[in-house]
Structure formats: C-alpha cells, structure tokens
Amino acid sequence: MKGQRYSLDSETRWQAIVGIAQEIGVIIRPELCIYLEENIWSPQLGFPPVRDLLARTRDFTAIFCFNDTSAIGAIRAIQDAGLNCPRDISVIGFDDIIVAEYFYPRLTTVRQPLNKMGAIAAELLIRRVQSPDEPYPQEVWFEPELIVRESTTTAPQSSPPRPAKVKPRHKK
C-alpha cells in the first residue's frame, strides 16, 4: 500500500519497501499494489482500497500498509469480506501509534525512533544556527524497529489463488 502522492514520505517509504522486497526475494506484483488517495486521519483511509482489492482478487497473503491508521481500515475490510487477520491475510502497519497495541488483533507495525529523530533534528538545527557556514548532512537515516504483534503470521508454503467475491459481506 503506497501513501498519497502529496504525502512527503510516500515515495521514500515505497522505494524502501521495493528495495527490501527485492533484497529478500519478495516479488511485488503491480496488480496487487494499492494506493491511498484520501486526506483523512481515520481508518477509512485504508478501508476502500483493501475492500476493492479483495473484490478483484484474494491471491495474496499479506498487506504492508502505509501507516497504522490505514492498516486498521485494512483489517476491517478483511473482516467484512469474511476473512480473518492474520489467518487469511497478515497486516503490517507503520508508525506504532498508541492504539496499535490495543486494537484487535494487536497490530504488527514498524516503529520509528521518534525521540531520537527529534533530538538529532534539534541538534542539527542548533549547530546550523550557531555555525551557518559549516557543512551539514543533507539526509540523516534512522533504523526502524519491527514490532511483531498479532496481526501477522507465517505465510503458507503455497497457497492456491482464492476467487474474489463480487460483493464483500457486511455484518449487520
């Protein structure tokens, strides 16, 4: 799941995902890629793209979401389609927002070292103000941490393509 075009880190995150996938031998199939369009901060962000993907195909076992909020919407779309997360489809978020640990299933996510990022940004800014003519780094990289919780499981050794349903089931 790629973030919105206007989001500052969408392209950087996407390129990192593609690069790591290539390194570990995971093939990213373009027909399974989904893109976020809306500018909202609710799980509704991830719900329609995953719902629509599930209406087209069920030939996948995991979704790596742009952020935790879209991951929560993705899980709801999976459940509304009569599937189970993680048994049928694993979901990984990004950011480790506060509710990720309390949502059901608890969300596997990628945690950024926000405190460290803020401290180093402040240090760089202070150095730049104090010594404006000194060179400074154009980019600073941080190592994220995978937080494994309940929304992921091991992928099946081989899974036959699952036919898509015309309409996802909705509980009333």
C-alpha positions in Angstrom: 0.0 0.0 0.0 1.5 3.2 -1.1 0.7 6.5 0.5 -0.9 9.6 -1.0 1.0 11.4 -3.8 1.2 14.6 -1.7 2.5 13.0 1.5 6.1 13.9 2.0 7.4 10.4 2.7 5.2 8.3 0.4 7.8 7.9 -2.3 10.7 7.3 0.1 8.8 4.7 2.0 7.6 3.0 -1.2 11.2 2.9 -2.6 12.4 1.4 0.6 9.8 -1.3 0.5 10.5 -2.2 -3.1 14.3 -2.3 -2.3 14.0 -4.5 0.7 11.5 -6.8 -1.1 14.0 -7.3 -3.9 16.8 -8.0 -1.4 14.8 -10.7 0.3 13.2 -12.2 -2.9 9.6 -11.0 -2.5 8.0 -10.2 -5.8 5.8 -7.1 -5.7 3.1 -7.7 -8.3 1.8 -4.4 -9.7 -1.8 -5.7 -9.9 -1.8 -6.2 -6.1 -0.5 -2.7 -5.3 -3.0 -0.3 -3.9 -2.6 3.5 -3.4 -4.1 5.8 -0.9 -5.9 8.9 -2.3 -7.9 10.5 0.6 -6.5 13.0 3.0 -8.1 11.7 6.2 -6.8 10.5 9.6 -9.2 7.7 10.2 -9.2 4.0 9.4 -11.5 4.9 6.5 -8.2 5.8 4.8 -7.3 2.1 4.3 -10.7 0.5 4.1 -11.9 1.3 0.5 -8.6 0.4 -1.2 -8.4 -3.0 0.5 -12.1 -3.7 0.1 -11.7 -3.0 -3.7 -8.6 -5.2 -3.9 -10.4 -8.1 -2.2 -13.3 -7.7 -4.7 -10.8 -8.1 -7.5 -8.6 -10.9 -6.0 -7.7 -12.8 -2.9 -4.4 -14.0 -4.4 -2.2 -12.6 -1.6 -1.4 -13.4 2.0 -0.2 -10.1 3.4 -0.5 -6.3 3.2 2.2 -3.8 4.2 0.2 -0.6 4.9 1.4 2.9 4.5 0.6 3.7 8.2 -1.1 2.2 11.2 -4.4 4.1 10.6 -4.7 2.6 7.1 -3.8 -0.8 8.5 -6.7 -0.7 10.9 -9.0 0.1 8.0 -7.5 -2.7 6.0 -8.2 -5.2 8.8 -11.8 -4.1 8.9 -12.1 -4.6 5.1 -10.6 -8.1 5.5 -13.1 -8.9 8.3 -16.0 -7.5 6.3 -15.0 -9.8 3.4 -15.5 -12.8 5.7 -11.7 -13.3 6.1 -9.5 -13.4 9.2 -6.5 -11.4 10.0 -3.9 -12.9 10.3 -5.0 -16.4 9.4 -6.0 -15.4 5.8 -4.2 -12.2 5.4 -1.4 -10.7 7.6 -1.4 -6.9 8.0 1.6 -4.7 8.9 1.3 -1.0 9.7 3.9 1.7 10.1 4.4 4.3 12.9 3.3 2.3 16.0 0.6 4.7 17.0 -0.8 4.4 20.5 -3.9 2.3 19.6 -1.8 -0.2 17.6 -1.1 -2.2 20.8 -4.7 -2.2 21.9 -6.6 -2.8 18.6 -7.7 -6.4 17.9 -5.8 -8.1 16.6 -2.9 -6.2 18.1 -1.2 -4.5 15.1 2.3 -5.6 13.9 4.0 -2.4 12.9 7.2 -0.6 12.1 8.3 1.8 14.9 10.3 4.8 14.0 12.7 6.1 16.7 10.8 9.4 17.1 12.6 10.7 20.2 16.0 10.1 18.6 14.8 11.7 15.4 13.6 14.8 17.3 16.8 15.1 19.3 19.1 14.8 16.3 16.9 17.3 14.3 17.2 19.8 17.2 21.0 19.2 17.5 21.4 19.8 13.7 19.3 22.9 13.8 21.2 24.4 16.7 24.6 23.6 15.0 23.3 25.2 11.8 22.2 28.4 13.6 25.5 28.6 15.6 27.7 27.8 12.6 25.8 28.6 9.4 28.8 28.2 7.2 29.8 24.7 8.4 28.7 21.7 6.3 25.7 19.7 7.4 24.2 16.4 6.3 21.6 16.6 3.6 20.0 13.4 4.9 20.0 11.5 8.2 19.0 7.9 8.3 17.4 6.1 11.3 17.0 2.4 11.9 13.3 1.5 12.4 12.2 -1.4 14.6 9.7 -4.2 13.7 7.2 -4.6 16.5 5.6 -8.1 16.0 2.1 -8.5 17.4 -1.0 -10.5 16.5 -1.9 -9.2 13.0 0.8 -11.3 11.3 1.6 -14.9 11.0 3.9 -17.0 8.8 2.9 -17.3 5.2 1.6 -20.6 3.9 4.2 -22.6 1.9 2.0 -22.4 -1.1 -1.5 -21.1 -1.5 -3.7 -21.5 -4.5 -5.4 -18.3 -5.8 -8.6 -17.6 -4.0 -11.5 -16.4 -6.1 -12.8 -12.9 -5.3 -16.4 -12.4 -4.2 -18.4 -10.0 -6.1 -19.6 -8.1 -3.0 -17.9 -8.2 0.4 -20.1 -9.4 3.2 -21.2 -6.8 5.7 -22.3 -7.7 9.2 -25.5 -6.1 10.4 
